[in-house]
Amino acid sequence: MTSRLRQLVWAVLVVCLVTAASTVVAQESPGGKDFDPASDAWTGLSRLVALAEKQGITIEVVDQIDWSEQSPDEPIIFVYPTSGLEIANAANYVVDGGRLFMADDYGASPAFLDRLDVSRVNVAMGELPHDRFVQGNRALPIFEPTGRHPLLEGVDTVVANHPAVLLNVGGPVVSYDEGGGLVYDMNLGDGKVVLFADASLVINHMLSVADNSVLVQNALDYICTGQEQCRAKLIVRDFEQYGRYTPRQPDDDSPDTLSAQLDELNEAISEFMEEMPAGRLLYYLSILLAGGLALYLAAVFRLRASRPYSEYVDNTTREVPSPQSEFDWNLSRFGDGGRETNYALPLAILKEVFEELFLEDLGYWPISGENRPSVEKLGREFGRKYTQGHLPTEAQRMEQEVTDLLATYARIPTRHRVFLDSDAYFSERDLIKIYRRTRRVLEIMGLEGEYERRTRSLV
């Protein structure tokens, strides 16, 4: 797709989004056909059901759960639940290996989220901790997630609609620019819970925006991982619960089971010794003692030399590398080639050169971190200096592009922290995308030549 065509498509989607923003807000539409799995309306879920069926997933729409009959092999999808989950039943289901997909922003999920150590914050209009929005509409944040996760395969851009903010000590899969997450992947026991802080991400209209449908498709595949024929329950809004989920019995080799078996063995030995006459008991004990002594002597004093290793084993053991130091491990992790290569280090170097040039041009270099202006302020100063003479819409686009680039660099660790921030992952595609955006900004500023000179000096 050409750049001009992509801009045209985005423009059409933006108009649709802004026009429909008041229509598709979950919390403002309590009635009608919102979240109806059979509805083809903008706020229906027929596309979600079709998307699942396309992936070979059978969707069973239900309005009740019998926890006594619920199998952990059967995933559950909740969309904007207005009834709170029974915490003990839901938690035991997940601990046993159950998969749960929860898309909720203003519904009744907080009690269950608390069991996962996740808190939900519903911020006031315009207060989302984010920097980039559709045409400045602060109800429609735009996300460009980076990193590696099954939920992000093929996902470049996500657009949410009046979302909430999820908070957890762990890192989100899709994060806000200034903290908190839109999407989380949580582990509990042997199971998983996929959390969306926006129920409208799964409605018909929003599935046609950006890569939202790819993200939702990945979530459906994720909760059905390992199942040839996946059958998932879909629960929307209000539902009933009854019965009690019975956790799976411990395996035969669990500590409790082994302890019981040892108790039975000890009891049998005690009964055997009580029933055996004293003379015969001494006889058998002497035999056991002699046998034990023989085994001990054989172990301490070898009767014959052990066989030497074969030449193959000798050569193999010599070729095994010695344990890596922490530096060696990090180095191999960031540069082992193939599709697993992490481009965090070259991006950190690109960040260092670009930010120095950019801040120097605006009169802020050198500067300490605590005195550094905000991303928004730097974007505005760039706009005042370099967008004069452009049409207002073009000037706004240029300023927004710079602001987005600065926000992206803010998430990339500095060069000396790359090896310390072990969760920082950037693919080759991330590198190319950020590099191209950087060159466009440098071209506007007339700093391409200086950039080339400084990067050559690093080689």
Short mmCIF file of C-alpha atoms in Angstrom, two decimals:
data_model
loop_
_atom_site.label_atom_id
_atom_site.label_comp_id
_atom_site.label_asym_id
_atom_site.label_seq_id
_atom_site.Cartn_x
_atom_site.Cartn_y
_atom_site.Cartn_z
CA MET A 1 0.00 0.00 0.00
CA THR A 2 1.40 3.38 -1.01
CA SER A 3 1.87 6.14 1.51
CA ARG A 4 -0.84 8.27 -0.17
CA LEU A 5 -3.33 5.37 -0.16
CA ARG A 6 -2.54 4.53 3.46
CA GLN A 7 -3.17 8.16 4.45
CA LEU A 8 -6.50 8.08 2.59
CA VAL A 9 -7.58 4.89 4.37
CA TRP A 10 -6.59 6.38 7.72
CA ALA A 11 -8.52 9.54 6.93
CA VAL A 12 -11.69 7.54 6.20
CA LEU A 13 -11.29 5.53 9.39
CA VAL A 14 -10.67 8.67 11.41
CA VAL A 15 -13.87 10.27 10.11
CA CYS A 16 -15.82 7.11 10.98
CA LEU A 17 -14.27 6.93 14.43
CA VAL A 18 -14.85 10.55 15.34
CA THR A 19 -18.40 10.46 13.99
CA ALA A 20 -19.23 7.29 15.90
CA ALA A 21 -17.33 8.04 19.10
CA SER A 22 -20.45 8.94 21.03
CA THR A 23 -22.28 5.91 19.67
CA VAL A 24 -19.87 3.17 20.58
CA VAL A 25 -18.97 4.14 24.12
CA ALA A 26 -19.70 1.15 26.33
CA GLN A 27 -20.72 2.97 29.45
CA GLU A 28 -23.04 5.37 27.64
CA SER A 29 -25.12 2.76 25.83
CA PRO A 30 -26.74 0.52 28.44
CA GLY A 31 -29.60 -0.56 26.22
CA GLY A 32 -30.27 -1.54 22.65
CA LYS A 33 -28.16 -4.07 20.81
CA ASP A 34 -24.79 -3.16 22.30
CA PHE A 35 -22.55 -6.25 22.59
CA ASP A 36 -25.23 -8.48 21.04
CA PRO A 37 -23.42 -11.53 19.55
CA ALA A 38 -26.07 -11.81 16.82
CA SER A 39 -26.13 -8.12 15.91
CA ASP A 40 -24.51 -6.70 12.78
CA ALA A 41 -24.85 -3.17 14.16
CA TRP A 42 -21.73 -1.14 14.90
CA THR A 43 -21.86 -2.07 18.57
CA GLY A 44 -22.70 -5.74 17.99
CA LEU A 45 -20.40 -8.75 18.28
CA SER A 46 -21.24 -10.68 15.11
CA ARG A 47 -17.76 -10.01 13.69
CA LEU A 48 -16.16 -11.35 16.87
CA VAL A 49 -18.13 -14.59 16.52
CA ALA A 50 -17.27 -14.81 12.81
CA LEU A 51 -13.60 -14.13 13.55
CA ALA A 52 -13.54 -16.99 16.05
CA GLU A 53 -15.28 -19.39 13.68
CA LYS A 54 -12.79 -18.46 10.95
CA GLN A 55 -10.06 -19.65 13.32
CA GLY A 56 -11.88 -22.95 13.88
CA ILE A 57 -13.14 -21.91 17.32
CA THR A 58 -16.73 -22.79 18.21
CA ILE A 59 -18.44 -20.01 20.16
CA GLU A 60 -21.25 -20.96 22.55
CA VAL A 61 -23.19 -17.88 23.67
CA VAL A 62 -24.46 -18.45 27.22
CA ASP A 63 -25.93 -16.37 30.04
CA GLN A 64 -25.06 -18.69 32.91
CA ILE A 65 -22.16 -20.73 34.29
CA ASP A 66 -22.49 -23.98 36.18
CA TRP A 67 -19.10 -24.01 37.89
CA SER A 68 -19.58 -27.64 38.94
CA GLU A 69 -19.62 -28.61 35.24
CA GLN A 70 -17.04 -26.13 33.96
CA SER A 71 -13.94 -27.79 32.47
CA PRO A 72 -10.58 -25.99 32.49
CA ASP A 73 -10.18 -27.19 28.89
CA GLU A 74 -13.05 -24.91 27.85
CA PRO A 75 -12.08 -21.21 27.61
CA ILE A 76 -14.47 -18.46 28.70
CA ILE A 77 -14.82 -15.02 27.06
CA PHE A 78 -16.37 -12.18 29.05
CA VAL A 79 -17.41 -8.95 27.33
CA TYR A 80 -18.49 -6.06 29.55
CA PRO A 81 -19.76 -8.25 32.43
CA THR A 82 -22.28 -6.46 34.64
CA SER A 83 -22.32 -9.33 37.14
CA GLY A 84 -19.27 -9.94 39.30
CA LEU A 85 -17.49 -13.27 38.97
CA GLU A 86 -17.53 -15.60 41.97
CA ILE A 87 -13.88 -15.18 42.87
CA ALA A 88 -13.14 -18.61 44.38
CA ASN A 89 -14.75 -20.51 41.49
CA ALA A 90 -13.15 -18.38 38.78
CA ALA A 91 -9.71 -18.46 40.42
CA ASN A 92 -9.78 -22.25 40.93
CA TYR A 93 -10.84 -22.69 37.31
CA VAL A 94 -7.85 -20.65 36.08
CA VAL A 95 -5.40 -22.25 38.53
CA ASP A 96 -6.34 -25.66 37.10
CA GLY A 97 -5.34 -24.49 33.61
CA GLY A 98 -8.41 -22.58 32.50
CA ARG A 99 -8.10 -19.77 29.93
CA LEU A 100 -10.15 -16.62 30.40
CA PHE A 101 -10.48 -13.61 28.06
CA MET A 102 -11.90 -10.52 29.78
CA ALA A 103 -12.75 -7.38 27.75
CA ASP A 104 -14.09 -4.86 30.22
CA ASP A 105 -13.72 -1.16 30.92
CA TYR A 106 -16.70 -0.07 33.02
CA GLY A 107 -18.22 -3.41 34.02
CA ALA A 108 -18.10 -5.54 37.17
CA SER A 109 -14.66 -7.15 36.81
CA PRO A 110 -12.62 -5.24 39.48
CA ALA A 111 -13.11 -7.85 42.24
CA PHE A 112 -11.73 -10.59 39.98
CA LEU A 113 -8.94 -8.28 38.78
CA ASP A 114 -7.97 -7.76 42.41
CA ARG A 115 -7.43 -11.53 42.71
CA LEU A 116 -4.89 -11.15 39.87
CA ASP A 117 -3.22 -8.17 41.60
CA VAL A 118 -4.52 -5.91 38.85
CA SER A 119 -6.33 -2.64 39.54
CA ARG A 120 -8.53 -0.78 37.09
CA VAL A 121 -8.69 2.99 36.89
CA ASN A 122 -11.46 4.79 35.02
CA VAL A 123 -9.97 8.18 34.28
CA ALA A 124 -11.88 11.35 33.52
CA MET A 125 -12.39 12.43 29.94
CA GLY A 126 -9.13 13.72 28.48
CA GLU A 127 -6.97 12.37 31.32
CA LEU A 128 -5.63 9.17 29.76
CA PRO A 129 -1.86 8.76 30.43
CA HIS A 130 -1.11 8.81 26.73
CA ASP A 131 0.36 11.11 24.08
CA ARG A 132 -1.12 10.10 20.72
CA PHE A 133 -4.79 10.26 19.76
CA VAL A 134 -6.92 10.13 16.62
CA GLN A 135 -7.12 13.73 15.36
CA GLY A 136 -6.48 14.97 18.89
CA ASN A 137 -9.63 13.24 20.23
CA ARG A 138 -8.44 12.20 23.69
CA ALA A 139 -11.09 9.48 23.87
CA LEU A 140 -9.44 7.59 21.00
CA PRO A 141 -5.83 6.70 21.92
CA ILE A 142 -3.54 5.20 19.29
CA PHE A 143 -1.02 2.53 20.33
CA GLU A 144 2.01 1.22 18.43
CA PRO A 145 3.05 -1.72 20.63
CA THR A 146 6.60 -3.06 20.45
CA GLY A 147 8.14 -6.23 21.80
CA ARG A 148 7.51 -9.92 21.26
CA HIS A 149 4.34 -11.63 22.44
CA PRO A 150 1.84 -14.00 20.78
CA LEU A 151 -0.83 -11.32 21.15
CA LEU A 152 1.24 -8.88 19.05
CA GLU A 153 1.94 -11.06 16.00
CA GLY A 154 1.14 -8.90 12.98
CA VAL A 155 -0.04 -5.98 15.13
CA ASP A 156 1.39 -2.55 14.28
CA THR A 157 -1.34 -0.19 15.44
CA VAL A 158 -4.23 -0.45 17.90
CA VAL A 159 -6.94 2.17 18.43
CA ALA A 160 -9.06 2.10 21.59
CA ASN A 161 -12.31 3.89 22.40
CA HIS A 162 -12.82 5.45 25.86
CA PRO A 163 -10.70 2.72 27.54
CA ALA A 164 -9.87 2.26 31.19
CA VAL A 165 -6.30 1.91 32.51
CA LEU A 166 -5.03 -1.33 34.07
CA LEU A 167 -2.22 -1.30 36.62
CA ASN A 168 0.03 -4.19 37.72
CA VAL A 169 3.63 -4.52 38.86
CA GLY A 170 4.35 -6.55 35.72
CA GLY A 171 4.68 -5.06 32.26
CA PRO A 172 1.61 -4.81 30.00
CA VAL A 173 1.48 -6.26 26.50
CA VAL A 174 0.08 -2.96 25.17
CA SER A 175 1.02 0.02 27.32
CA TYR A 176 0.09 3.66 27.65
CA ASP A 177 2.88 6.16 27.02
CA GLU A 178 2.94 7.44 30.59
CA GLY A 179 2.19 4.28 32.56
CA GLY A 180 -0.47 1.62 32.88
CA GLY A 181 -1.68 -0.85 30.32
CA LEU A 182 -4.45 -1.45 27.80
CA VAL A 183 -3.73 -5.19 27.44
CA TYR A 184 -2.31 -7.61 29.99
CA ASP A 185 -1.47 -11.31 29.90
CA MET A 186 -1.74 -12.66 33.46
CA ASN A 187 -0.70 -16.06 34.83
CA LEU A 188 -2.51 -17.76 37.71
CA GLY A 189 -1.49 -21.31 38.53
CA ASP A 190 -1.53 -23.35 35.32
CA GLY A 191 -3.94 -20.99 33.56
CA LYS A 192 -3.95 -17.60 31.87
CA VAL A 193 -6.15 -14.51 31.80
CA VAL A 194 -6.05 -12.08 28.86
CA LEU A 195 -7.27 -8.64 29.92
CA PHE A 196 -8.49 -5.84 27.63
CA ALA A 197 -9.20 -2.50 29.34
CA ASP A 198 -11.65 -1.64 26.57
CA ALA A 199 -14.76 -3.71 25.86
CA SER A 200 -15.36 -1.85 22.61
CA LEU A 201 -12.18 -3.32 21.11
CA VAL A 202 -14.24 -6.41 20.21
CA ILE A 203 -17.33 -4.71 18.73
CA ASN A 204 -17.99 -4.79 14.99
CA HIS A 205 -16.97 -1.20 14.26
CA MET A 206 -13.70 -1.21 16.20
CA LEU A 207 -12.64 -4.53 14.64
CA SER A 208 -12.42 -2.68 11.31
CA VAL A 209 -10.01 -0.09 12.71
CA ALA A 210 -6.20 -0.35 12.52
CA ASP A 211 -4.97 -3.84 13.55
CA ASN A 212 -7.64 -4.34 16.22
CA SER A 213 -9.01 -7.45 14.51
CA VAL A 214 -5.52 -9.02 14.41
CA LEU A 215 -5.07 -8.35 18.13
CA VAL A 216 -8.45 -9.91 18.96
CA GLN A 217 -7.78 -12.86 16.65
CA ASN A 218 -4.47 -13.45 18.43
CA ALA A 219 -6.25 -13.33 21.80
CA LEU A 220 -8.75 -15.96 20.64
CA ASP A 221 -5.95 -18.20 19.37
CA TYR A 222 -4.03 -17.64 22.61
CA ILE A 223 -6.81 -18.89 24.90
CA CYS A 224 -7.23 -21.93 22.64
CA THR A 225 -3.53 -22.85 22.52
CA GLY A 226 -2.97 -26.60 22.52
CA GLN A 227 -6.57 -27.51 21.64
CA GLU A 228 -7.37 -29.11 18.29
CA GLN A 229 -11.10 -28.42 18.60
CA CYS A 230 -11.60 -25.40 20.80
CA ARG A 231 -15.03 -24.59 22.16
CA ALA A 232 -15.30 -21.31 24.06
CA LYS A 233 -18.17 -19.84 26.03
CA LEU A 234 -19.09 -16.21 25.31
CA ILE A 235 -20.74 -14.30 28.15
CA VAL A 236 -21.99 -10.76 27.64
CA ARG A 237 -23.27 -8.33 30.25
CA ASP A 238 -25.46 -9.94 32.94
CA PHE A 239 -25.19 -13.66 33.70
CA GLU A 240 -26.00 -16.18 36.42
CA GLN A 241 -23.61 -18.45 38.31
CA TYR A 242 -24.30 -21.54 40.36
CA GLY A 243 -22.53 -24.68 41.50
CA ARG A 244 -19.06 -24.99 42.93
CA TYR A 245 -15.91 -25.57 40.92
CA THR A 246 -14.08 -28.62 42.26
CA PRO A 247 -10.30 -28.31 41.87
CA ARG A 248 -8.59 -31.22 40.19
CA GLN A 249 -7.31 -33.94 42.52
CA PRO A 250 -3.54 -33.94 43.10
CA ASP A 251 -1.47 -36.24 40.93
CA ASP A 252 -0.38 -39.60 42.28
CA ASP A 253 3.18 -38.32 42.64
CA SER A 254 2.21 -35.18 44.57
CA PRO A 255 3.80 -34.69 48.03
CA ASP A 256 0.55 -35.48 49.86
CA THR A 257 0.03 -38.71 47.94
CA LEU A 258 3.64 -39.84 48.44
CA SER A 259 3.39 -39.08 52.16
CA ALA A 260 0.29 -41.24 52.46
CA GLN A 261 2.00 -44.10 50.61
CA LEU A 262 5.04 -43.89 52.92
CA ASP A 263 2.77 -44.00 55.97
CA GLU A 264 1.11 -47.14 54.63
CA LEU A 265 4.53 -48.74 53.99
CA ASN A 266 5.76 -47.92 57.52
CA GLU A 267 2.61 -49.36 59.02
CA ALA A 268 3.00 -52.59 57.02
CA ILE A 269 6.65 -52.98 58.11
CA SER A 270 5.71 -52.43 61.76
CA GLU A 271 3.01 -55.09 61.58
CA PHE A 272 5.41 -57.51 59.88
CA MET A 273 8.08 -57.06 62.57
CA GLU A 274 5.56 -57.47 65.39
CA GLU A 275 4.32 -60.77 63.97
CA MET A 276 7.79 -62.26 63.25
CA PRO A 277 9.46 -64.34 66.04
CA ALA A 278 12.54 -62.75 67.62
CA GLY A 279 14.98 -65.45 66.41
CA ARG A 280 13.97 -65.22 62.79
CA LEU A 281 13.96 -61.42 63.00
CA LEU A 282 17.61 -61.37 64.14
CA TYR A 283 18.52 -63.80 61.35
CA TYR A 284 17.04 -61.60 58.61
CA LEU A 285 18.48 -58.43 60.10
CA SER A 286 21.99 -59.94 60.06
CA ILE A 287 21.60 -60.81 56.38
CA LEU A 288 20.50 -57.25 55.59
CA LEU A 289 23.42 -55.85 57.58
CA ALA A 290 25.95 -58.04 55.75
CA GLY A 291 24.51 -57.10 52.36
CA GLY A 292 24.61 -53.40 53.20
CA LEU A 293 28.24 -53.64 54.36
CA ALA A 294 29.23 -55.38 51.10
CA LEU A 295 27.62 -52.62 49.01
CA TYR A 296 29.39 -49.96 51.06
CA LEU A 297 32.82 -51.58 50.59
CA ALA A 298 32.22 -51.99 46.85
CA ALA A 299 31.45 -48.30 46.56
CA VAL A 300 34.45 -47.12 48.59
CA PHE A 301 37.08 -49.52 47.20
CA ARG A 302 36.66 -50.02 43.46
CA LEU A 303 37.17 -53.65 42.51
CA ARG A 304 38.31 -52.71 39.01
CA ALA A 305 39.12 -49.60 37.05
CA SER A 306 36.20 -48.01 35.29
CA ARG A 307 36.09 -48.08 31.52
CA PRO A 308 37.59 -45.00 29.89
CA TYR A 309 35.28 -42.65 27.97
CA SER A 310 35.07 -43.30 24.27
CA GLU A 311 36.92 -40.90 22.01
CA TYR A 312 33.56 -39.46 20.90
CA VAL A 313 32.56 -38.61 24.47
CA ASP A 314 36.02 -37.13 25.16
CA ASN A 315 35.81 -34.90 22.09
CA THR A 316 32.25 -33.89 22.86
CA THR A 317 33.03 -32.84 26.42
CA ARG A 318 36.00 -30.82 25.20
CA GLU A 319 33.73 -28.95 22.75
CA VAL A 320 31.17 -27.98 25.39
CA PRO A 321 31.70 -24.26 26.10
CA SER A 322 32.39 -23.14 29.62
CA PRO A 323 29.60 -21.36 31.51
CA GLN A 324 29.00 -17.84 30.22
CA SER A 325 29.59 -14.77 32.26
CA GLU A 326 26.67 -12.37 32.69
CA PHE A 327 28.13 -10.12 29.98
CA ASP A 328 28.56 -13.04 27.56
CA TRP A 329 24.98 -14.14 28.18
CA ASN A 330 23.60 -10.68 27.50
CA LEU A 331 25.75 -10.29 24.41
CA SER A 332 24.54 -13.60 22.95
CA ARG A 333 20.96 -12.69 23.83
CA PHE A 334 21.11 -9.43 21.90
CA GLY A 335 23.03 -10.68 18.87
CA ASP A 336 22.43 -14.35 18.15
CA GLY A 337 21.10 -13.68 14.64
CA GLY A 338 17.95 -14.97 12.98
CA ARG A 339 14.42 -13.81 13.79
CA GLU A 340 15.25 -13.83 17.51
CA THR A 341 17.75 -10.99 17.16
CA ASN A 342 17.05 -8.12 19.51
CA TYR A 343 17.77 -4.69 18.00
CA ALA A 344 17.59 -2.81 21.30
CA LEU A 345 21.29 -1.89 21.21
CA PRO A 346 21.36 -0.27 17.72
CA LEU A 347 18.14 1.56 18.59
CA ALA A 348 19.74 2.81 21.81
CA ILE A 349 22.66 4.17 19.76
CA LEU A 350 20.25 5.77 17.27
CA LYS A 351 18.37 7.33 20.19
CA GLU A 352 21.60 8.75 21.64
CA VAL A 353 22.68 10.43 18.39
CA PHE A 354 19.23 11.72 17.43
CA GLU A 355 18.35 13.17 20.84
CA GLU A 356 21.69 14.95 21.10
CA LEU A 357 21.21 16.53 17.66
CA PHE A 358 17.57 17.38 18.31
CA LEU A 359 18.09 18.93 21.76
CA GLU A 360 21.22 20.76 20.61
CA ASP A 361 19.30 22.34 17.74
CA LEU A 362 16.57 23.55 20.12
CA GLY A 363 19.13 24.89 22.61
CA TYR A 364 18.69 22.25 25.31
CA TRP A 365 22.01 20.40 25.06
CA PRO A 366 23.71 19.48 27.30
CA ILE A 367 20.93 18.92 29.85
CA SER A 368 20.29 16.57 32.77
CA GLY A 369 17.37 14.16 32.78
CA GLU A 370 15.41 15.91 35.52
CA ASN A 371 15.60 19.28 33.71
CA ARG A 372 14.64 17.92 30.32
CA PRO A 373 11.42 19.41 28.84
CA SER A 374 8.43 17.14 28.29
CA VAL A 375 7.82 15.42 24.98
CA GLU A 376 4.83 17.68 24.32
CA LYS A 377 6.84 20.87 24.93
CA LEU A 378 9.65 19.73 22.63
CA GLY A 379 7.10 18.89 19.95
CA ARG A 380 5.57 22.36 20.20
CA GLU A 381 8.97 24.05 20.00
CA PHE A 382 9.81 22.00 16.92
CA GLY A 383 6.50 23.08 15.41
CA ARG A 384 7.17 26.76 16.04
CA LYS A 385 10.63 26.54 14.48
CA TYR A 386 10.09 24.25 11.49
CA THR A 387 6.44 24.25 10.43
CA GLN A 388 6.08 27.94 9.58
CA GLY A 389 4.76 28.38 6.05
CA HIS A 390 2.97 25.02 5.98
CA LEU A 391 -0.78 24.55 5.89
CA PRO A 392 -2.26 24.19 9.41
CA THR A 393 -3.16 20.53 8.91
CA GLU A 394 0.32 19.73 7.55
CA ALA A 395 2.00 21.66 10.38
CA GLN A 396 -0.07 19.78 12.93
CA ARG A 397 0.84 16.47 11.29
CA MET A 398 4.56 17.29 11.34
CA GLU A 399 4.45 18.36 14.99
CA GLN A 400 2.52 15.20 15.93
CA GLU A 401 5.01 13.01 14.07
CA VAL A 402 7.91 14.51 16.05
CA THR A 403 6.02 14.18 19.33
CA ASP A 404 5.28 10.51 18.60
CA LEU A 405 8.92 9.84 17.70
CA LEU A 406 10.17 11.46 20.92
CA ALA A 407 7.67 9.38 22.92
CA THR A 408 8.93 6.24 21.19
CA TYR A 409 12.54 7.08 22.04
CA ALA A 410 11.52 7.71 25.66
CA ARG A 411 10.59 4.01 25.90
CA ILE A 412 13.95 2.83 24.54
CA PRO A 413 16.64 2.32 27.21
CA THR A 414 19.85 4.32 26.99
CA ARG A 415 22.94 2.58 25.63
CA HIS A 416 24.44 1.85 29.05
CA ARG A 417 21.16 0.29 30.29
CA VAL A 418 20.35 -1.99 27.36
CA PHE A 419 21.83 -5.08 29.00
CA LEU A 420 20.24 -4.23 32.34
CA ASP A 421 16.70 -3.81 30.99
CA SER A 422 16.24 -7.46 30.05
CA ASP A 423 12.62 -6.96 28.92
CA ALA A 424 13.54 -4.40 26.26
CA TYR A 425 12.97 -6.14 22.92
CA PHE A 426 12.80 -4.57 19.47
CA SER A 427 12.51 -6.48 16.21
CA GLU A 428 14.13 -5.67 12.89
CA ARG A 429 10.81 -4.22 11.78
CA ASP A 430 10.76 -1.92 14.82
CA LEU A 431 14.28 -0.75 13.96
CA ILE A 432 13.45 0.00 10.32
CA LYS A 433 10.23 1.82 11.22
CA ILE A 434 11.87 4.03 13.86
CA TYR A 435 14.92 4.69 11.64
CA ARG A 436 12.75 5.92 8.76
CA ARG A 437 10.76 8.21 11.05
CA THR A 438 14.03 9.58 12.45
CA ARG A 439 15.45 10.33 9.01
CA ARG A 440 12.28 12.21 8.03
CA VAL A 441 12.56 14.48 11.08
CA LEU A 442 16.29 15.06 10.54
CA GLU A 443 15.61 15.94 6.90
CA ILE A 444 13.08 18.59 7.98
CA MET A 445 15.64 20.03 10.42
CA GLY A 446 18.46 19.94 7.86
CA LEU A 447 20.61 17.74 10.12
CA GLU A 448 21.05 14.68 7.91
CA GLY A 449 24.67 15.53 7.10
CA GLU A 450 25.63 16.00 10.75
CA TYR A 451 23.82 12.78 11.61
CA GLU A 452 25.84 10.87 8.98
CA ARG A 453 29.09 12.36 10.28
CA ARG A 454 28.40 11.43 13.89
CA THR A 455 27.21 7.91 13.14
CA ARG A 456 30.28 7.22 10.99
CA SER A 457 32.48 8.25 13.91
CA LEU A 458 30.85 5.52 16.01
CA VAL A 459 31.89 2.73 13.65
#
